[in-house]
């Protein structure tokens, strides 16, 4: 730095003392001398960058640039503000507690379990009904319906236990042929995030319901399950099953039904009529006609039937005759090929036996042939009802 520049700085420093320091109270001369001695011992190896920075500072910065040949600089009239080191743990504000899965006061564990997570977890299922079944302890639920596995059929979520967190509800089937048992099970997570079993909502039984079709968790935590009276399979169509929505709620230690029907009425398709009949042998009557009888037996091997329709496919010349037709709701005399007799209700396991007379008028000729005797179930509207096994609904007889 040139001498002229140094003198300029000295003039500025003198002006600073006249205008600023007169307005403040500064430490005494002894403090000033101590400050000067300390600063004079510093090395003056400042780089050009430091010099440029000091030129942009206050008058105190200019004074710092004056070497030891210049008079002592004044003490800064106000304390410099600096960033204090981070306070120790005794004075720092306590951080907000993090939410964890365990310990008193912790958040309720989230029981929303995805399909993939449930399939990947080792779970315990409520016991299957007595008889051959699938494992229940420390098992993996399967994503497919292979024989002998616990198959995940459906999944839904909702707060079923009222704790403010979501749980998972699953429809599971033990695959054993086409009619393996089924149950709806609620799952949750414990404080460590492990999947745990909350409880069974509903299960199929040997009687009814034999099938679970769907599930739905509604806003109030009710688990709605669509139950069916008869399991599909073995020729039984799922469309034939009676379906009901039943609601279940958690009661603290188990689920209980709170809405929907509690029983099923008769299923119109749950019938199995079996017919047998004797041959028709015609003999000569005193008036020149030919007469004979057919004994028909109708047995119901399943549920009740509202009405039974009996058909006999005999030639038109063979007409109903005698009192045996009095059990018919209709008038068989008015029917032709086949002759029809509509019977009343036939209870489950019941059997009816009919002895039906026939007459061939004199002058008519009837040879030898075959005729079908057929029975069909009808509902209360007289509509025909399909059966699972209908090959025994028809039998062939001989007439001669």
Short mmCIF file of N, CA and C in Angstrom, two decimals, residues 125-258:
data_model
loop_
_atom_site.label_atom_id
_atom_site.label_comp_id
_atom_site.label_asym_id
_atom_site.label_seq_id
_atom_site.Cartn_x
_atom_site.Cartn_y
_atom_site.Cartn_z
N UNK A 125 -54.87 -69.78 11.18
CA UNK A 125 -56.28 -69.71 10.85
C UNK A 125 -57.11 -70.40 11.93
N UNK A 126 -58.33 -69.92 12.15
CA UNK A 126 -59.23 -70.67 13.04
C UNK A 126 -59.45 -72.07 12.50
N UNK A 127 -59.73 -73.00 13.39
CA UNK A 127 -59.83 -74.41 13.01
C UNK A 127 -60.93 -74.63 11.98
N UNK A 128 -60.63 -75.50 11.02
CA UNK A 128 -61.65 -75.92 10.09
C UNK A 128 -62.59 -76.89 10.79
N UNK A 129 -63.75 -77.11 10.19
CA UNK A 129 -64.71 -78.02 10.80
C UNK A 129 -64.15 -79.44 10.82
N UNK A 130 -64.75 -80.29 11.64
CA UNK A 130 -64.26 -81.65 11.81
C UNK A 130 -64.23 -82.39 10.49
N UNK A 131 -63.26 -83.29 10.37
CA UNK A 131 -63.10 -84.06 9.15
C UNK A 131 -61.84 -83.65 8.43
N UNK A 132 -61.59 -84.21 7.26
CA UNK A 132 -60.40 -83.85 6.49
C UNK A 132 -60.37 -82.34 6.24
N UNK A 133 -59.22 -81.73 6.47
CA UNK A 133 -59.14 -80.29 6.31
C UNK A 133 -57.74 -79.86 5.94
N UNK A 134 -57.54 -78.56 5.92
CA UNK A 134 -56.25 -77.97 5.59
C UNK A 134 -55.54 -77.56 6.88
N UNK A 135 -54.22 -77.36 6.83
CA UNK A 135 -53.49 -76.92 8.02
C UNK A 135 -53.93 -75.53 8.45
N UNK A 136 -53.79 -75.24 9.74
CA UNK A 136 -54.22 -73.95 10.27
C UNK A 136 -53.11 -73.20 11.01
N UNK A 137 -52.06 -73.88 11.44
CA UNK A 137 -51.02 -73.25 12.26
C UNK A 137 -49.80 -72.95 11.41
N UNK A 138 -49.34 -71.67 11.48
CA UNK A 138 -48.14 -71.22 10.77
C UNK A 138 -48.20 -71.64 9.31
N UNK A 139 -49.27 -71.23 8.62
CA UNK A 139 -49.46 -71.62 7.22
C UNK A 139 -49.36 -70.39 6.32
N UNK A 140 -49.12 -70.65 5.06
CA UNK A 140 -49.13 -69.62 4.03
C UNK A 140 -50.41 -69.79 3.22
N UNK A 141 -51.18 -68.73 3.12
CA UNK A 141 -52.37 -68.77 2.28
C UNK A 141 -51.94 -68.73 0.82
N UNK A 142 -52.66 -69.47 -0.01
CA UNK A 142 -52.28 -69.60 -1.42
C UNK A 142 -53.09 -68.65 -2.30
N UNK A 143 -52.47 -68.23 -3.39
CA UNK A 143 -53.15 -67.38 -4.36
C UNK A 143 -53.91 -68.17 -5.41
N UNK A 144 -53.82 -69.49 -5.38
CA UNK A 144 -54.57 -70.31 -6.34
C UNK A 144 -55.31 -71.41 -5.59
N UNK A 145 -56.13 -72.14 -6.34
CA UNK A 145 -57.01 -73.13 -5.71
C UNK A 145 -56.53 -74.56 -5.91
N UNK A 146 -55.23 -74.77 -5.68
CA UNK A 146 -54.71 -76.14 -5.74
C UNK A 146 -55.30 -76.98 -4.61
N UNK A 147 -55.42 -78.26 -4.87
CA UNK A 147 -55.98 -79.18 -3.90
C UNK A 147 -55.17 -79.17 -2.59
N UNK A 148 -55.88 -79.08 -1.47
CA UNK A 148 -55.24 -79.18 -0.17
C UNK A 148 -54.62 -77.91 0.37
N UNK A 149 -54.86 -76.74 -0.28
CA UNK A 149 -54.29 -75.48 0.21
C UNK A 149 -55.39 -74.58 0.76
N UNK A 150 -54.98 -73.58 1.54
CA UNK A 150 -55.88 -72.53 1.98
C UNK A 150 -55.86 -71.42 0.93
N UNK A 151 -56.92 -71.30 0.20
CA UNK A 151 -56.98 -70.41 -0.97
C UNK A 151 -57.61 -69.07 -0.58
N UNK A 152 -56.91 -67.96 -0.93
CA UNK A 152 -57.42 -66.62 -0.68
C UNK A 152 -58.40 -66.27 -1.80
N UNK A 153 -59.68 -66.26 -1.48
CA UNK A 153 -60.72 -66.04 -2.48
C UNK A 153 -61.01 -64.56 -2.66
N UNK A 154 -61.12 -63.81 -1.56
CA UNK A 154 -61.47 -62.39 -1.63
C UNK A 154 -60.87 -61.67 -0.44
N UNK A 155 -60.78 -60.31 -0.55
CA UNK A 155 -60.12 -59.49 0.47
C UNK A 155 -60.81 -58.14 0.54
N UNK A 156 -60.94 -57.60 1.76
CA UNK A 156 -61.46 -56.25 1.94
C UNK A 156 -60.86 -55.66 3.22
N UNK A 157 -61.05 -54.34 3.41
CA UNK A 157 -60.44 -53.65 4.55
C UNK A 157 -61.46 -52.74 5.22
N UNK A 158 -61.28 -52.52 6.52
CA UNK A 158 -62.11 -51.60 7.27
C UNK A 158 -61.80 -51.70 8.76
N UNK A 159 -62.25 -50.72 9.51
CA UNK A 159 -62.04 -50.72 10.97
C UNK A 159 -63.11 -51.61 11.60
N UNK A 160 -62.82 -52.88 11.72
CA UNK A 160 -63.83 -53.83 12.20
C UNK A 160 -63.86 -53.94 13.72
N UNK A 161 -62.80 -53.53 14.42
CA UNK A 161 -62.80 -53.65 15.88
C UNK A 161 -62.94 -52.31 16.59
N UNK A 162 -63.14 -51.23 15.83
CA UNK A 162 -63.42 -49.93 16.44
C UNK A 162 -62.25 -49.26 17.11
N UNK A 163 -61.00 -49.63 16.75
CA UNK A 163 -59.83 -49.01 17.40
C UNK A 163 -59.30 -47.81 16.63
N UNK A 164 -59.96 -47.42 15.57
CA UNK A 164 -59.53 -46.27 14.78
C UNK A 164 -58.57 -46.60 13.67
N UNK A 165 -58.10 -47.85 13.60
CA UNK A 165 -57.19 -48.27 12.54
C UNK A 165 -57.88 -49.32 11.67
N UNK A 166 -57.38 -49.47 10.47
CA UNK A 166 -57.98 -50.39 9.51
C UNK A 166 -57.49 -51.81 9.74
N UNK A 167 -58.40 -52.79 9.62
CA UNK A 167 -58.02 -54.20 9.65
C UNK A 167 -58.31 -54.83 8.29
N UNK A 168 -57.90 -56.07 8.14
CA UNK A 168 -58.05 -56.79 6.88
C UNK A 168 -58.95 -58.00 7.08
N UNK A 169 -59.89 -58.18 6.17
CA UNK A 169 -60.83 -59.30 6.24
C UNK A 169 -60.68 -60.13 4.98
N UNK A 170 -60.52 -61.44 5.14
CA UNK A 170 -60.24 -62.32 4.01
C UNK A 170 -61.22 -63.48 3.98
N UNK A 171 -61.62 -63.85 2.76
CA UNK A 171 -62.42 -65.05 2.53
C UNK A 171 -61.47 -66.15 2.07
N UNK A 172 -61.40 -67.22 2.85
CA UNK A 172 -60.44 -68.29 2.61
C UNK A 172 -61.18 -69.61 2.46
N UNK A 173 -60.73 -70.43 1.51
CA UNK A 173 -61.31 -71.75 1.33
C UNK A 173 -60.25 -72.83 1.47
N UNK A 174 -60.58 -73.88 2.19
CA UNK A 174 -59.76 -75.08 2.24
C UNK A 174 -60.17 -75.92 1.03
N UNK A 175 -59.29 -75.99 0.03
CA UNK A 175 -59.65 -76.62 -1.23
C UNK A 175 -59.61 -78.13 -1.10
N UNK A 176 -60.78 -78.74 -1.11
CA UNK A 176 -60.93 -80.19 -1.06
C UNK A 176 -61.98 -80.56 -2.09
N UNK A 177 -61.55 -80.88 -3.29
CA UNK A 177 -62.50 -81.13 -4.36
C UNK A 177 -63.22 -79.85 -4.75
N UNK A 178 -64.54 -79.96 -4.96
CA UNK A 178 -65.32 -78.79 -5.39
C UNK A 178 -66.09 -78.15 -4.25
N UNK A 179 -66.11 -78.77 -3.07
CA UNK A 179 -66.94 -78.24 -2.00
C UNK A 179 -66.18 -78.15 -0.68
N UNK A 180 -64.92 -77.72 -0.72
CA UNK A 180 -64.16 -77.56 0.51
C UNK A 180 -64.74 -76.48 1.39
N UNK A 181 -64.56 -76.58 2.71
CA UNK A 181 -65.12 -75.59 3.65
C UNK A 181 -64.51 -74.21 3.44
N UNK A 182 -65.24 -73.19 3.87
CA UNK A 182 -64.81 -71.80 3.71
C UNK A 182 -65.02 -71.07 5.02
N UNK A 183 -64.23 -69.99 5.21
CA UNK A 183 -64.44 -69.11 6.36
C UNK A 183 -63.94 -67.71 6.04
N UNK A 184 -64.54 -66.73 6.70
CA UNK A 184 -64.09 -65.34 6.61
C UNK A 184 -63.34 -65.04 7.89
N UNK A 185 -62.09 -64.53 7.76
CA UNK A 185 -61.20 -64.31 8.90
C UNK A 185 -60.72 -62.86 8.90
N UNK A 186 -60.69 -62.23 10.08
CA UNK A 186 -60.17 -60.87 10.23
C UNK A 186 -58.73 -60.93 10.72
N UNK A 187 -57.86 -60.14 10.07
CA UNK A 187 -56.45 -60.06 10.43
C UNK A 187 -56.10 -58.65 10.84
N UNK A 188 -55.04 -58.53 11.69
CA UNK A 188 -54.53 -57.24 12.14
C UNK A 188 -53.01 -57.34 12.20
N UNK A 189 -52.35 -56.26 12.67
CA UNK A 189 -50.92 -56.28 12.94
C UNK A 189 -50.69 -55.97 14.41
N UNK A 190 -49.66 -56.60 14.98
CA UNK A 190 -49.31 -56.25 16.35
C UNK A 190 -48.34 -55.07 16.34
N UNK A 191 -47.83 -54.70 17.56
CA UNK A 191 -46.96 -53.53 17.68
C UNK A 191 -45.68 -53.66 16.88
N UNK A 192 -45.27 -54.89 16.58
CA UNK A 192 -44.05 -55.09 15.80
C UNK A 192 -44.33 -55.20 14.31
N UNK A 193 -45.58 -55.07 13.91
CA UNK A 193 -45.93 -55.13 12.50
C UNK A 193 -46.22 -56.53 12.00
N UNK A 194 -46.24 -57.52 12.89
CA UNK A 194 -46.50 -58.89 12.47
C UNK A 194 -47.99 -59.10 12.26
N UNK A 195 -48.32 -59.87 11.21
CA UNK A 195 -49.72 -60.18 10.92
C UNK A 195 -50.24 -61.15 11.97
N UNK A 196 -51.37 -60.79 12.59
CA UNK A 196 -51.97 -61.65 13.62
C UNK A 196 -53.44 -61.85 13.27
N UNK A 197 -54.02 -62.92 13.78
CA UNK A 197 -55.42 -63.25 13.52
C UNK A 197 -56.30 -62.64 14.60
N UNK A 198 -57.27 -61.81 14.16
CA UNK A 198 -58.21 -61.21 15.10
C UNK A 198 -59.32 -62.19 15.46
N UNK A 199 -59.89 -62.84 14.46
CA UNK A 199 -60.94 -63.82 14.74
C UNK A 199 -61.69 -64.22 13.50
N UNK A 200 -62.50 -65.25 13.63
CA UNK A 200 -63.33 -65.73 12.52
C UNK A 200 -64.65 -64.99 12.51
N UNK A 201 -65.06 -64.56 11.33
CA UNK A 201 -66.33 -63.85 11.18
C UNK A 201 -67.47 -64.85 11.00
N UNK A 202 -67.35 -65.76 10.04
CA UNK A 202 -68.37 -66.77 9.78
C UNK A 202 -67.71 -67.90 8.99
N UNK A 203 -68.27 -69.08 9.07
CA UNK A 203 -67.74 -70.24 8.36
C UNK A 203 -68.90 -71.06 7.80
N UNK A 204 -68.60 -71.86 6.77
CA UNK A 204 -69.60 -72.77 6.23
C UNK A 204 -69.79 -73.95 7.18
N UNK A 205 -70.92 -74.62 7.01
CA UNK A 205 -71.24 -75.77 7.84
C UNK A 205 -71.70 -76.93 6.96
N UNK A 206 -71.83 -78.08 7.57
CA UNK A 206 -72.35 -79.24 6.85
C UNK A 206 -73.79 -78.98 6.40
N UNK A 207 -74.54 -78.28 7.25
CA UNK A 207 -75.93 -77.97 6.93
C UNK A 207 -75.99 -76.72 6.05
N UNK A 208 -76.21 -75.56 6.64
CA UNK A 208 -76.28 -74.30 5.90
C UNK A 208 -75.78 -73.18 6.80
N UNK A 209 -75.05 -72.22 6.24
CA UNK A 209 -74.70 -72.07 4.83
C UNK A 209 -73.58 -73.02 4.41
N UNK A 210 -73.66 -73.50 3.20
CA UNK A 210 -72.63 -74.38 2.66
C UNK A 210 -71.62 -73.63 1.80
N UNK A 211 -71.88 -72.33 1.54
CA UNK A 211 -70.98 -71.60 0.65
C UNK A 211 -70.95 -70.13 1.03
N UNK A 212 -69.79 -69.49 0.80
CA UNK A 212 -69.62 -68.05 1.00
C UNK A 212 -69.23 -67.45 -0.33
N UNK A 213 -70.04 -66.52 -0.82
CA UNK A 213 -69.84 -66.00 -2.17
C UNK A 213 -69.03 -64.70 -2.21
N UNK A 214 -69.21 -63.82 -1.24
CA UNK A 214 -68.54 -62.51 -1.29
C UNK A 214 -68.51 -61.90 0.10
N UNK A 215 -67.68 -60.85 0.24
CA UNK A 215 -67.63 -60.10 1.51
C UNK A 215 -67.48 -58.62 1.23
N UNK A 216 -67.88 -57.81 2.20
CA UNK A 216 -67.84 -56.36 2.06
C UNK A 216 -67.81 -55.74 3.45
N UNK A 217 -66.80 -54.90 3.72
CA UNK A 217 -66.71 -54.20 5.00
C UNK A 217 -67.27 -52.80 4.80
N UNK A 218 -68.30 -52.43 5.55
CA UNK A 218 -68.94 -51.13 5.39
C UNK A 218 -68.39 -50.15 6.42
N UNK A 219 -68.82 -48.90 6.29
CA UNK A 219 -68.21 -47.82 7.06
C UNK A 219 -68.27 -47.96 8.56
N UNK A 220 -69.31 -48.58 9.09
CA UNK A 220 -69.43 -48.69 10.55
C UNK A 220 -68.69 -49.91 11.10
N UNK A 221 -67.92 -50.59 10.24
CA UNK A 221 -67.15 -51.74 10.70
C UNK A 221 -67.86 -53.07 10.59
N UNK A 222 -69.10 -53.05 10.10
CA UNK A 222 -69.83 -54.31 9.91
C UNK A 222 -69.23 -55.07 8.72
N UNK A 223 -68.99 -56.35 8.95
CA UNK A 223 -68.50 -57.22 7.87
C UNK A 223 -69.72 -57.91 7.27
N UNK A 224 -70.02 -57.58 6.02
CA UNK A 224 -71.15 -58.19 5.32
C UNK A 224 -70.63 -59.35 4.48
N UNK A 225 -71.28 -60.50 4.64
CA UNK A 225 -70.86 -61.70 3.92
C UNK A 225 -72.08 -62.24 3.17
N UNK A 226 -71.88 -62.53 1.89
CA UNK A 226 -72.96 -63.15 1.11
C UNK A 226 -72.83 -64.66 1.24
N UNK A 227 -73.80 -65.25 1.90
CA UNK A 227 -73.78 -66.68 2.17
C UNK A 227 -74.76 -67.39 1.25
N UNK A 228 -74.46 -68.66 0.96
CA UNK A 228 -75.34 -69.47 0.13
C UNK A 228 -75.75 -70.74 0.84
N UNK A 229 -76.98 -71.19 0.57
CA UNK A 229 -77.47 -72.35 1.29
C UNK A 229 -76.80 -73.64 0.83
N UNK A 230 -76.56 -73.79 -0.46
CA UNK A 230 -76.01 -75.04 -1.00
C UNK A 230 -74.78 -74.73 -1.83
N UNK A 231 -73.73 -75.51 -1.63
CA UNK A 231 -72.47 -75.29 -2.32
C UNK A 231 -72.58 -75.71 -3.79
N UNK A 232 -72.05 -74.90 -4.69
CA UNK A 232 -72.04 -75.31 -6.10
C UNK A 232 -71.05 -76.43 -6.34
N UNK A 233 -71.26 -77.15 -7.42
CA UNK A 233 -70.38 -78.27 -7.75
C UNK A 233 -71.15 -79.57 -7.77
N UNK A 234 -70.60 -80.56 -8.45
CA UNK A 234 -71.27 -81.84 -8.54
C UNK A 234 -72.56 -81.76 -9.32
N UNK A 235 -72.63 -80.85 -10.29
CA UNK A 235 -73.85 -80.66 -11.07
C UNK A 235 -74.74 -79.55 -10.55
N UNK A 236 -74.45 -79.05 -9.35
CA UNK A 236 -75.25 -77.97 -8.77
C UNK A 236 -74.72 -76.63 -9.25
N UNK A 237 -75.57 -75.86 -9.90
CA UNK A 237 -75.18 -74.55 -10.40
C UNK A 237 -75.22 -73.52 -9.27
N UNK A 238 -74.24 -72.61 -9.29
CA UNK A 238 -74.23 -71.54 -8.28
C UNK A 238 -75.47 -70.67 -8.39
N UNK A 239 -76.07 -70.60 -9.57
CA UNK A 239 -77.29 -69.81 -9.74
C UNK A 239 -78.48 -70.42 -9.00
N UNK A 240 -78.38 -71.69 -8.66
CA UNK A 240 -79.48 -72.33 -7.96
C UNK A 240 -79.44 -72.05 -6.46
N UNK A 241 -78.30 -71.66 -5.95
CA UNK A 241 -78.17 -71.44 -4.50
C UNK A 241 -78.94 -70.20 -4.07
N UNK A 242 -79.59 -70.29 -2.93
CA UNK A 242 -80.19 -69.11 -2.33
C UNK A 242 -79.09 -68.28 -1.68
N UNK A 243 -79.08 -66.99 -1.95
CA UNK A 243 -78.02 -66.11 -1.46
C UNK A 243 -78.61 -65.07 -0.51
N UNK A 244 -77.90 -64.83 0.58
CA UNK A 244 -78.31 -63.83 1.57
C UNK A 244 -77.09 -63.02 2.01
N UNK A 245 -77.30 -61.72 2.24
CA UNK A 245 -76.26 -60.88 2.85
C UNK A 245 -76.52 -60.84 4.35
N UNK A 246 -75.51 -61.26 5.12
CA UNK A 246 -75.60 -61.23 6.58
C UNK A 246 -74.48 -60.36 7.14
N UNK A 247 -74.79 -59.56 8.16
CA UNK A 247 -73.81 -58.65 8.75
C UNK A 247 -73.29 -59.15 10.09
N UNK A 248 -71.98 -58.94 10.33
CA UNK A 248 -71.33 -59.40 11.56
C UNK A 248 -70.51 -58.26 12.14
N UNK A 249 -70.50 -58.15 13.49
CA UNK A 249 -69.74 -57.12 14.19
C UNK A 249 -68.86 -57.76 15.26
N UNK A 250 -67.72 -57.09 15.51
CA UNK A 250 -66.79 -57.52 16.56
C UNK A 250 -67.36 -57.13 17.91
N UNK A 251 -67.41 -58.09 18.86
CA UNK A 251 -67.98 -57.87 20.18
C UNK A 251 -66.93 -57.90 21.29
N UNK A 252 -65.69 -57.65 20.94
CA UNK A 252 -64.63 -57.61 21.94
C UNK A 252 -63.80 -58.86 22.00
N UNK A 253 -64.42 -60.01 21.78
CA UNK A 253 -63.65 -61.26 21.78
C UNK A 253 -64.07 -62.19 20.66
N UNK A 254 -65.11 -61.83 19.91
CA UNK A 254 -65.59 -62.67 18.81
C UNK A 254 -66.54 -61.85 17.95
N UNK A 255 -66.83 -62.36 16.74
CA UNK A 255 -67.80 -61.73 15.87
C UNK A 255 -69.17 -62.37 16.09
N UNK A 256 -70.21 -61.55 15.96
CA UNK A 256 -71.57 -62.05 16.11
C UNK A 256 -72.43 -61.44 15.00
N UNK A 257 -73.43 -62.18 14.55
CA UNK A 257 -74.31 -61.68 13.51
C UNK A 257 -75.21 -60.59 14.06
N UNK A 258 -75.32 -59.48 13.31
CA UNK A 258 -76.12 -58.34 13.76
C UNK A 258 -77.19 -57.94 12.75
#
